[in-house]
């Protein structure tokens, strides 16, 4: 064939393929999880997800390694990835991404998305993508993405999604539902990774979720732990049964930590919503390579529904962890189901069998062994030892006491074969965090009520109290603690019919960082997060501390003069940065303060950034800064405080100035120190 007879064809890819791929993401929970996984793979220790209903934005900010230009090119290369799923990366974590499709999750929430990213010791980059431009393009590979350098960007990656108008309310309601937001903040079972979700003025964090073992202890039947072949059953915290249960899975590790309950009607509402699925039912959660796998069928507690009660305890919560880089560990496009193959089928089969076994074993121990123990333990200890299924390596006598103590919540028979109620010891709390140095504490005040097995109220003095550090307790009084530590306090009531009942309280004594602004009740208040510090001028720090140490009634003139000095020093410090060319500074203090307030209050991006760093609240900050006359009045009143000689300012005026000063120094701190405030 002659050269001139040849016609060259070119591949074209319609933007509609992007639409199809992005629409395969089934729901918001899966979509946000994909974005969190990107941060996890980048070595981030913390991810902040912020939903702003006013600005209609969803931001995802991490402190990971960020991206250089080559990483950005990989991000923009659809279905291209340089990672192998499940393989341990340089951060000691198992890779989450592998298909190069994760970034499409942003379009589940909105059509306009901006990325800001910076790798350590590299230039910062920013770029924007409009979903509409992609999907309507006849050949989207011709689409140019403009990537700009920006040296003011801090390390890590920030994604800002402009939420589509029709999705704002739906998304806000979804993120506000406890069952949903808790699965977002605990999307990884990694203690070195935290997710913080900010919805309006509410902040939810991974650290807020209690371990499964802390849920409704009174109704717990047992705790079952399994780790690669070894199964152990615990009653509260004592091991009762240990046995081998091998698996033939070609897998790095599989482990289970499950809590089984006998709950009364409505009892599931006392269990953390984190462990709920549809219709209020409980479920253990599955983590594959540390990431939450949104699947409730692999280990379904209801698998035993319909069986006799001696084989079923379907009220189960906890965690199941699977680790593997097996190339056959494959998922459907939305990562909610396994793709069937011999490897994934072996996992399904194993989880089904161990599910049935655990329920049957726990039901057997509960219905036969435990109930008989309560009745027989007084006179037939030897008979019990022979008939029980407790492991031989455990001290049986000790186990009897443990079971009797921890399961005194169950009904059982007395010597006359009459059913009696369990004894009751109720504490006001099981955990408390106190700052040091602490005051002395009367430990008996933690006891709400005590009842014997006949329902009679018992004097609280009948409860024996013991601390794991006995020298710290004198009588009922815990002495002042001046160092960080965790103390365990045990409260024991010995019922004549049912034996000892023991409850525990843990008190954690913490050191609270000394802040520049000391107390929210002082004239100049702490408006930032716990670790937020004012650090743009040391004189400001000293003035705040001194003002907050003075009595208003005794030193009104001195306080007013010092407050005016704070305004003046702060304005000079802002001016000295030479960052804000749009502000015309003059010799008029009030005019300068007003210009600064307007500069920040009229710039939504600056308000968002201040809210993100301080946690003050975007809407609240915008509302406060919109009342310009309040700041004018504060400056005027502080000026009067300087010059009045025959009459001091009323206390209410000084408190008013203090409120505005608190806002102003926070704004000044961010304007001076935050590179993103422009």
mmCIF file of C-alpha atoms in Angstrom, residues 227-570:
data_model
loop_
_atom_site.group_PDB
_atom_site.id
_atom_site.type_symbol
_atom_site.label_atom_id
_atom_site.label_comp_id
_atom_site.label_asym_id
_atom_site.label_seq_id
_atom_site.Cartn_x
_atom_site.Cartn_y
_atom_site.Cartn_z
ATOM 1 C CA UNK A 227 -5.511 -13.905 66.440
ATOM 2 C CA UNK A 228 -4.211 -16.160 63.664
ATOM 3 C CA UNK A 229 -5.198 -19.508 65.073
ATOM 4 C CA UNK A 230 -5.715 -18.823 68.770
ATOM 5 C CA UNK A 231 -9.184 -18.248 70.236
ATOM 6 C CA UNK A 232 -9.718 -16.858 73.736
ATOM 7 C CA UNK A 233 -12.917 -16.185 75.673
ATOM 8 C CA UNK A 234 -12.962 -13.587 78.428
ATOM 9 C CA UNK A 235 -15.561 -12.702 81.010
ATOM 10 C CA UNK A 236 -14.975 -8.941 81.421
ATOM 11 C CA UNK A 237 -11.184 -9.051 81.863
ATOM 12 C CA UNK A 238 -10.450 -12.631 82.956
ATOM 13 C CA UNK A 239 -9.567 -15.347 80.464
ATOM 14 C CA UNK A 240 -11.840 -18.358 80.879
ATOM 15 C CA UNK A 241 -11.322 -20.488 77.774
ATOM 16 C CA UNK A 242 -8.378 -20.779 75.411
ATOM 17 C CA UNK A 243 -8.236 -23.059 72.383
ATOM 18 C CA UNK A 244 -6.639 -23.470 68.974
ATOM 19 C CA UNK A 245 -8.749 -22.642 65.935
ATOM 20 C CA UNK A 246 -6.451 -22.703 62.908
ATOM 21 C CA UNK A 247 -7.243 -21.034 59.604
ATOM 22 C CA UNK A 248 -5.941 -22.097 56.223
ATOM 23 C CA UNK A 249 -6.068 -18.640 54.728
ATOM 24 C CA UNK A 250 -3.163 -17.425 52.620
ATOM 25 C CA UNK A 251 -3.152 -14.207 54.579
ATOM 26 C CA UNK A 252 -0.717 -12.112 56.636
ATOM 27 C CA UNK A 253 -3.004 -11.776 59.618
ATOM 28 C CA UNK A 254 -6.627 -12.010 60.676
ATOM 29 C CA UNK A 255 -7.836 -11.050 64.138
ATOM 30 C CA UNK A 256 -11.136 -10.526 65.943
ATOM 31 C CA UNK A 257 -12.010 -8.597 69.089
ATOM 32 C CA UNK A 258 -15.730 -9.027 69.718
ATOM 33 C CA UNK A 259 -18.139 -8.217 72.548
ATOM 34 C CA UNK A 260 -21.314 -10.294 72.873
ATOM 35 C CA UNK A 261 -24.388 -9.023 74.743
ATOM 36 C CA UNK A 262 -27.683 -10.136 76.197
ATOM 37 C CA UNK A 263 -29.669 -6.916 75.800
ATOM 38 C CA UNK A 264 -33.211 -6.166 76.824
ATOM 39 C CA UNK A 265 -35.677 -4.478 74.477
ATOM 40 C CA UNK A 266 -34.280 -1.092 73.519
ATOM 41 C CA UNK A 267 -30.858 -2.015 74.896
ATOM 42 C CA UNK A 268 -29.118 -1.397 71.580
ATOM 43 C CA UNK A 269 -29.629 2.341 72.117
ATOM 44 C CA UNK A 270 -27.081 2.156 74.931
ATOM 45 C CA UNK A 271 -24.448 0.942 72.473
ATOM 46 C CA UNK A 272 -22.287 3.466 70.618
ATOM 47 C CA UNK A 273 -23.859 4.335 67.247
ATOM 48 C CA UNK A 274 -20.470 3.558 65.711
ATOM 49 C CA UNK A 275 -21.443 -0.122 65.925
ATOM 50 C CA UNK A 276 -24.927 0.302 64.458
ATOM 51 C CA UNK A 277 -26.157 -0.601 61.008
ATOM 52 C CA UNK A 278 -29.614 -0.067 59.513
ATOM 53 C CA UNK A 279 -32.722 -0.256 61.710
ATOM 54 C CA UNK A 280 -30.736 0.061 64.935
ATOM 55 C CA UNK A 281 -29.138 -3.376 64.694
ATOM 56 C CA UNK A 282 -25.643 -3.981 66.019
ATOM 57 C CA UNK A 283 -22.680 -5.107 63.981
ATOM 58 C CA UNK A 284 -18.964 -5.651 64.355
ATOM 59 C CA UNK A 285 -16.905 -3.606 61.902
ATOM 60 C CA UNK A 286 -14.425 -5.013 59.414
ATOM 61 C CA UNK A 287 -11.096 -3.332 58.712
ATOM 62 C CA UNK A 288 -9.105 -4.527 55.717
ATOM 63 C CA UNK A 289 -5.511 -3.328 55.753
ATOM 64 C CA UNK A 290 -6.539 -0.886 58.512
ATOM 65 C CA UNK A 291 -9.339 0.715 56.455
ATOM 66 C CA UNK A 292 -13.037 0.367 57.308
ATOM 67 C CA UNK A 293 -14.717 -2.001 54.859
ATOM 68 C CA UNK A 294 -18.340 -0.901 54.545
ATOM 69 C CA UNK A 295 -19.794 -4.372 54.397
ATOM 70 C CA UNK A 296 -22.219 -5.897 56.890
ATOM 71 C CA UNK A 297 -22.671 -9.307 55.250
ATOM 72 C CA UNK A 298 -19.184 -10.840 55.680
ATOM 73 C CA UNK A 299 -19.746 -11.176 59.419
ATOM 74 C CA UNK A 300 -23.471 -10.903 59.966
ATOM 75 C CA UNK A 301 -24.535 -11.617 63.578
ATOM 76 C CA UNK A 302 -28.050 -12.386 62.312
ATOM 77 C CA UNK A 303 -26.736 -15.534 60.645
ATOM 78 C CA UNK A 304 -27.961 -17.477 63.695
ATOM 79 C CA UNK A 305 -31.416 -15.884 63.822
ATOM 80 C CA UNK A 306 -34.009 -18.654 64.017
ATOM 81 C CA UNK A 307 -31.703 -21.046 65.831
ATOM 82 C CA UNK A 308 -32.368 -22.087 69.411
ATOM 83 C CA UNK A 309 -31.047 -19.724 72.069
ATOM 84 C CA UNK A 310 -28.407 -22.236 73.171
ATOM 85 C CA UNK A 311 -26.662 -21.638 69.827
ATOM 86 C CA UNK A 312 -27.208 -17.935 69.204
ATOM 87 C CA UNK A 313 -26.110 -14.640 70.739
ATOM 88 C CA UNK A 314 -26.506 -12.305 67.751
ATOM 89 C CA UNK A 315 -25.922 -9.020 69.576
ATOM 90 C CA UNK A 316 -22.259 -8.449 68.726
ATOM 91 C CA UNK A 317 -19.975 -5.448 68.305
ATOM 92 C CA UNK A 318 -16.222 -5.051 67.949
ATOM 93 C CA UNK A 319 -13.631 -5.172 65.201
ATOM 94 C CA UNK A 320 -12.411 -7.722 62.676
ATOM 95 C CA UNK A 321 -9.030 -6.960 61.095
ATOM 96 C CA UNK A 322 -7.658 -8.506 57.917
ATOM 97 C CA UNK A 323 -4.176 -7.780 56.572
ATOM 98 C CA UNK A 324 -2.946 -8.983 53.208
ATOM 99 C CA UNK A 325 -1.253 -7.893 49.992
ATOM 100 C CA UNK A 326 -2.514 -10.951 48.129
ATOM 101 C CA UNK A 327 -3.179 -9.937 44.528
ATOM 102 C CA UNK A 328 -6.497 -11.830 44.678
ATOM 103 C CA UNK A 329 -7.804 -9.537 47.411
ATOM 104 C CA UNK A 330 -10.102 -7.726 44.986
ATOM 105 C CA UNK A 331 -13.152 -5.499 45.444
ATOM 106 C CA UNK A 332 -16.002 -4.253 43.336
ATOM 107 C CA UNK A 333 -15.737 -0.722 41.954
ATOM 108 C CA UNK A 334 -17.195 0.897 45.074
ATOM 109 C CA UNK A 335 -15.233 -1.283 47.521
ATOM 110 C CA UNK A 336 -18.264 -2.595 49.381
ATOM 111 C CA UNK A 337 -18.055 -6.244 48.281
ATOM 112 C CA UNK A 338 -15.363 -8.782 47.429
ATOM 113 C CA UNK A 339 -14.943 -9.928 43.860
ATOM 114 C CA UNK A 340 -15.470 -13.665 44.016
ATOM 115 C CA UNK A 341 -12.383 -15.839 43.577
ATOM 116 C CA UNK A 342 -10.855 -18.735 45.567
ATOM 117 C CA UNK A 343 -9.013 -16.376 47.940
ATOM 118 C CA UNK A 344 -11.907 -14.043 48.808
ATOM 119 C CA UNK A 345 -14.280 -17.010 49.033
ATOM 120 C CA UNK A 346 -11.962 -18.614 51.604
ATOM 121 C CA UNK A 347 -12.184 -15.452 53.738
ATOM 122 C CA UNK A 348 -15.980 -15.430 53.475
ATOM 123 C CA UNK A 349 -16.175 -19.102 54.438
ATOM 124 C CA UNK A 350 -13.847 -18.673 57.405
ATOM 125 C CA UNK A 351 -15.742 -15.663 58.792
ATOM 126 C CA UNK A 352 -19.078 -17.452 58.443
ATOM 127 C CA UNK A 353 -17.853 -20.519 60.325
ATOM 128 C CA UNK A 354 -16.116 -18.632 63.105
ATOM 129 C CA UNK A 355 -19.198 -16.421 63.489
ATOM 130 C CA UNK A 356 -21.415 -19.452 64.116
ATOM 131 C CA UNK A 357 -18.843 -21.073 66.396
ATOM 132 C CA UNK A 358 -18.385 -17.987 68.578
ATOM 133 C CA UNK A 359 -22.117 -17.536 69.070
ATOM 134 C CA UNK A 360 -22.678 -21.193 69.870
ATOM 135 C CA UNK A 361 -19.757 -21.374 72.327
ATOM 136 C CA UNK A 362 -20.717 -18.153 74.105
ATOM 137 C CA UNK A 363 -24.363 -19.242 74.368
ATOM 138 C CA UNK A 364 -23.278 -22.608 75.798
ATOM 139 C CA UNK A 365 -20.987 -21.119 78.422
ATOM 140 C CA UNK A 366 -23.656 -18.623 79.390
ATOM 141 C CA UNK A 367 -26.696 -20.880 79.519
ATOM 142 C CA UNK A 368 -25.060 -23.953 81.102
ATOM 143 C CA UNK A 369 -21.814 -23.273 82.882
ATOM 144 C CA UNK A 370 -22.331 -19.786 84.262
ATOM 145 C CA UNK A 371 -25.884 -20.146 85.532
ATOM 146 C CA UNK A 372 -25.028 -23.426 87.257
ATOM 147 C CA UNK A 373 -21.998 -21.819 88.867
ATOM 148 C CA UNK A 374 -24.125 -19.330 90.790
ATOM 149 C CA UNK A 375 -26.331 -22.056 92.196
ATOM 150 C CA UNK A 376 -23.674 -24.677 92.956
ATOM 151 C CA UNK A 377 -20.710 -22.614 94.068
ATOM 152 C CA UNK A 378 -21.613 -22.546 97.778
ATOM 153 C CA UNK A 379 -21.560 -26.260 98.508
ATOM 154 C CA UNK A 380 -20.339 -28.174 95.438
ATOM 155 C CA UNK A 381 -17.104 -26.544 94.312
ATOM 156 C CA UNK A 382 -15.522 -29.915 93.477
ATOM 157 C CA UNK A 383 -18.457 -30.917 91.285
ATOM 158 C CA UNK A 384 -18.295 -27.664 89.392
ATOM 159 C CA UNK A 385 -14.584 -28.060 88.743
ATOM 160 C CA UNK A 386 -15.176 -31.389 87.043
ATOM 161 C CA UNK A 387 -18.160 -30.314 84.976
ATOM 162 C CA UNK A 388 -17.016 -26.916 83.759
ATOM 163 C CA UNK A 389 -15.403 -26.276 80.409
ATOM 164 C CA UNK A 390 -12.862 -23.800 81.759
ATOM 165 C CA UNK A 391 -9.341 -24.231 80.435
ATOM 166 C CA UNK A 392 -7.089 -26.403 82.585
ATOM 167 C CA UNK A 393 -4.343 -23.803 82.823
ATOM 168 C CA UNK A 394 -6.620 -21.402 84.725
ATOM 169 C CA UNK A 395 -7.210 -21.542 88.472
ATOM 170 C CA UNK A 396 -10.804 -22.765 88.730
ATOM 171 C CA UNK A 397 -11.462 -21.373 92.191
ATOM 172 C CA UNK A 398 -10.301 -17.963 91.029
ATOM 173 C CA UNK A 399 -12.490 -18.220 87.948
ATOM 174 C CA UNK A 400 -15.558 -18.978 90.025
ATOM 175 C CA UNK A 401 -15.072 -15.773 91.975
ATOM 176 C CA UNK A 402 -14.491 -13.813 88.813
ATOM 177 C CA UNK A 403 -17.565 -15.139 87.065
ATOM 178 C CA UNK A 404 -19.685 -14.637 90.137
ATOM 179 C CA UNK A 405 -18.519 -11.062 90.566
ATOM 180 C CA UNK A 406 -18.830 -9.976 86.973
ATOM 181 C CA UNK A 407 -22.093 -11.718 86.230
ATOM 182 C CA UNK A 408 -24.020 -10.712 89.304
ATOM 183 C CA UNK A 409 -26.283 -8.761 86.945
ATOM 184 C CA UNK A 410 -27.960 -12.042 85.887
ATOM 185 C CA UNK A 411 -30.911 -13.570 87.734
ATOM 186 C CA UNK A 412 -30.140 -16.818 89.551
ATOM 187 C CA UNK A 413 -31.381 -19.082 92.353
ATOM 188 C CA UNK A 414 -30.752 -18.867 96.105
ATOM 189 C CA UNK A 415 -30.534 -21.853 98.470
ATOM 190 C CA UNK A 416 -34.329 -22.157 98.490
ATOM 191 C CA UNK A 417 -34.418 -22.372 94.670
ATOM 192 C CA UNK A 418 -36.132 -18.991 94.513
ATOM 193 C CA UNK A 419 -35.186 -16.497 91.860
ATOM 194 C CA UNK A 420 -33.496 -13.390 93.260
ATOM 195 C CA UNK A 421 -32.416 -10.148 91.636
ATOM 196 C CA UNK A 422 -28.784 -9.189 91.103
ATOM 197 C CA UNK A 423 -27.155 -6.772 93.514
ATOM 198 C CA UNK A 424 -26.568 -3.292 92.137
ATOM 199 C CA UNK A 425 -23.661 -0.876 92.478
ATOM 200 C CA UNK A 426 -23.979 2.237 90.304
ATOM 201 C CA UNK A 427 -21.132 4.724 89.841
ATOM 202 C CA UNK A 428 -21.657 8.241 88.522
ATOM 203 C CA UNK A 429 -18.954 7.573 85.917
ATOM 204 C CA UNK A 430 -16.354 4.990 84.944
ATOM 205 C CA UNK A 431 -13.745 7.389 83.602
ATOM 206 C CA UNK A 432 -12.769 10.951 84.420
ATOM 207 C CA UNK A 433 -10.021 13.276 83.252
ATOM 208 C CA UNK A 434 -8.696 15.860 85.739
ATOM 209 C CA UNK A 435 -5.952 18.444 85.404
ATOM 210 C CA UNK A 436 -3.009 18.697 87.770
ATOM 211 C CA UNK A 437 -2.476 19.793 90.418
ATOM 212 C CA UNK A 438 -5.810 18.375 91.544
ATOM 213 C CA UNK A 439 -7.753 19.085 94.689
ATOM 214 C CA UNK A 440 -8.523 16.354 97.208
ATOM 215 C CA UNK A 441 -11.350 14.050 96.107
ATOM 216 C CA UNK A 442 -13.889 12.185 98.223
ATOM 217 C CA UNK A 443 -14.057 8.918 96.274
ATOM 218 C CA UNK A 444 -17.307 7.858 97.923
ATOM 219 C CA UNK A 445 -19.016 10.710 96.058
ATOM 220 C CA UNK A 446 -18.633 8.656 92.868
ATOM 221 C CA UNK A 447 -21.139 6.104 94.212
ATOM 222 C CA UNK A 448 -24.650 6.859 93.001
ATOM 223 C CA UNK A 449 -26.484 3.984 94.640
ATOM 224 C CA UNK A 450 -26.100 0.517 96.144
ATOM 225 C CA UNK A 451 -28.808 -2.155 96.348
ATOM 226 C CA UNK A 452 -28.631 -5.718 97.631
ATOM 227 C CA UNK A 453 -30.034 -8.761 95.816
ATOM 228 C CA UNK A 454 -33.441 -8.167 97.449
ATOM 229 C CA UNK A 455 -33.698 -4.616 96.094
ATOM 230 C CA UNK A 456 -32.976 -2.912 99.411
ATOM 231 C CA UNK A 457 -30.941 0.313 99.372
ATOM 232 C CA UNK A 458 -27.587 -0.096 101.096
ATOM 233 C CA UNK A 459 -25.566 2.567 102.876
ATOM 234 C CA UNK A 460 -22.712 3.732 100.653
ATOM 235 C CA UNK A 461 -20.334 3.215 103.567
ATOM 236 C CA UNK A 462 -20.793 -0.534 103.052
ATOM 237 C CA UNK A 463 -18.781 -0.267 99.838
ATOM 238 C CA UNK A 464 -15.054 -0.972 100.176
ATOM 239 C CA UNK A 465 -12.818 1.368 98.156
ATOM 240 C CA UNK A 466 -9.302 0.547 97.003
ATOM 241 C CA UNK A 467 -6.826 2.438 94.805
ATOM 242 C CA UNK A 468 -4.034 0.779 92.833
ATOM 243 C CA UNK A 469 -1.676 3.214 94.610
ATOM 244 C CA UNK A 470 -2.823 2.764 98.203
ATOM 245 C CA UNK A 471 -0.551 5.438 99.675
ATOM 246 C CA UNK A 472 -2.559 8.117 97.838
ATOM 247 C CA UNK A 473 -5.800 7.372 99.669
ATOM 248 C CA UNK A 474 -6.514 8.208 103.301
ATOM 249 C CA UNK A 475 -9.892 6.902 104.368
ATOM 250 C CA UNK A 476 -12.201 7.848 101.501
ATOM 251 C CA UNK A 477 -10.069 10.806 100.388
ATOM 252 C CA UNK A 478 -7.795 10.728 97.363
ATOM 253 C CA UNK A 479 -4.962 13.154 98.061
ATOM 254 C CA UNK A 480 -3.990 15.969 95.687
ATOM 255 C CA UNK A 481 -2.186 14.685 92.578
ATOM 256 C CA UNK A 482 0.552 16.834 91.056
ATOM 257 C CA UNK A 483 1.921 14.558 88.315
ATOM 258 C CA UNK A 484 0.415 12.939 85.223
ATOM 259 C CA UNK A 485 -0.823 9.414 85.857
ATOM 260 C CA UNK A 486 -3.826 7.115 85.599
ATOM 261 C CA UNK A 487 -5.306 5.710 88.794
ATOM 262 C CA UNK A 488 -7.729 2.802 88.982
ATOM 263 C CA UNK A 489 -10.229 2.919 91.834
ATOM 264 C CA UNK A 490 -12.163 -0.259 92.663
ATOM 265 C CA UNK A 491 -15.483 -0.184 94.515
ATOM 266 C CA UNK A 492 -16.531 -3.512 96.043
ATOM 267 C CA UNK A 493 -19.861 -4.471 97.602
ATOM 268 C CA UNK A 494 -20.169 -7.980 99.047
ATOM 269 C CA UNK A 495 -23.776 -9.196 98.896
ATOM 270 C CA UNK A 496 -24.595 -12.009 101.318
ATOM 271 C CA UNK A 497 -26.459 -14.011 98.660
ATOM 272 C CA UNK A 498 -24.717 -13.230 95.396
ATOM 273 C CA UNK A 499 -21.179 -12.510 96.539
ATOM 274 C CA UNK A 500 -18.845 -9.662 95.608
ATOM 275 C CA UNK A 501 -19.795 -7.026 93.067
ATOM 276 C CA UNK A 502 -16.884 -4.888 91.826
ATOM 277 C CA UNK A 503 -16.984 -1.700 89.758
ATOM 278 C CA UNK A 504 -13.981 0.266 88.521
ATOM 279 C CA UNK A 505 -13.290 3.946 87.974
ATOM 280 C CA UNK A 506 -10.268 5.234 86.091
ATOM 281 C CA UNK A 507 -9.099 8.786 86.746
ATOM 282 C CA UNK A 508 -6.566 10.253 84.342
ATOM 283 C CA UNK A 509 -4.604 13.220 85.646
ATOM 284 C CA UNK A 510 -3.310 15.402 82.836
ATOM 285 C CA UNK A 511 -1.104 18.431 82.487
ATOM 286 C CA UNK A 512 -3.008 21.215 80.714
ATOM 287 C CA UNK A 513 -0.704 23.411 78.580
ATOM 288 C CA UNK A 514 -0.267 26.895 80.000
ATOM 289 C CA UNK A 515 -1.899 29.221 77.504
ATOM 290 C CA UNK A 516 -1.281 32.876 76.842
ATOM 291 C CA UNK A 517 -4.915 33.549 77.591
ATOM 292 C CA UNK A 518 -5.579 31.679 80.767
ATOM 293 C CA UNK A 519 -9.302 31.437 81.451
ATOM 294 C CA UNK A 520 -12.510 31.901 79.491
ATOM 295 C CA UNK A 521 -13.995 33.807 82.458
ATOM 296 C CA UNK A 522 -11.279 36.464 82.467
ATOM 297 C CA UNK A 523 -11.575 39.877 80.837
ATOM 298 C CA UNK A 524 -9.515 38.762 77.863
ATOM 299 C CA UNK A 525 -10.833 35.358 76.926
ATOM 300 C CA UNK A 526 -9.367 32.245 75.365
ATOM 301 C CA UNK A 527 -11.186 31.936 72.044
ATOM 302 C CA UNK A 528 -8.979 29.341 70.374
ATOM 303 C CA UNK A 529 -8.529 25.607 70.761
ATOM 304 C CA UNK A 530 -6.806 24.175 73.835
ATOM 305 C CA UNK A 531 -3.310 24.396 72.366
ATOM 306 C CA UNK A 532 -3.868 27.665 70.529
ATOM 307 C CA UNK A 533 -1.349 30.345 71.539
ATOM 308 C CA UNK A 534 -0.979 34.076 71.004
ATOM 309 C CA UNK A 535 2.684 34.548 70.100
ATOM 310 C CA UNK A 536 3.133 37.595 67.882
ATOM 311 C CA UNK A 537 4.478 39.884 70.622
ATOM 312 C CA UNK A 538 5.835 39.035 74.067
ATOM 313 C CA UNK A 539 4.595 42.337 75.545
ATOM 314 C CA UNK A 540 1.057 41.365 74.501
ATOM 315 C CA UNK A 541 1.446 38.083 76.387
ATOM 316 C CA UNK A 542 2.521 39.894 79.549
ATOM 317 C CA UNK A 543 -0.259 42.482 79.328
ATOM 318 C CA UNK A 544 -2.929 39.807 78.915
ATOM 319 C CA UNK A 545 -1.645 37.854 81.903
ATOM 320 C CA UNK A 546 -1.448 40.966 84.064
ATOM 321 C CA UNK A 547 -4.892 42.258 83.048
ATOM 322 C CA UNK A 548 -6.469 38.894 83.805
ATOM 323 C CA UNK A 549 -4.857 38.891 87.259
ATOM 324 C CA UNK A 550 -6.401 42.237 88.299
ATOM 325 C CA UNK A 551 -9.747 42.885 89.975
ATOM 326 C CA UNK A 552 -11.831 45.174 87.733
ATOM 327 C CA UNK A 553 -13.335 47.111 90.634
ATOM 328 C CA UNK A 554 -9.909 47.912 92.106
ATOM 329 C CA UNK A 555 -7.945 48.784 88.950
ATOM 330 C CA UNK A 556 -10.363 50.083 86.258
ATOM 331 C CA UNK A 557 -8.069 52.850 84.927
ATOM 332 C CA UNK A 558 -4.999 50.611 84.757
ATOM 333 C CA UNK A 559 -6.931 47.887 82.929
ATOM 334 C CA UNK A 560 -8.418 50.346 80.405
ATOM 335 C CA UNK A 561 -5.003 51.886 79.689
ATOM 336 C CA UNK A 562 -3.462 48.453 79.184
ATOM 337 C CA UNK A 563 -6.260 47.416 76.829
ATOM 338 C CA UNK A 564 -5.656 50.470 74.658
ATOM 339 C CA UNK A 565 -1.959 49.542 74.596
ATOM 340 C CA UNK A 566 -2.923 46.081 73.271
ATOM 341 C CA UNK A 567 -4.831 47.703 70.404
ATOM 342 C CA UNK A 568 -1.857 49.970 69.584
ATOM 343 C CA UNK A 569 0.862 47.291 69.804
ATOM 344 C CA UNK A 570 -1.223 44.861 67.716
#
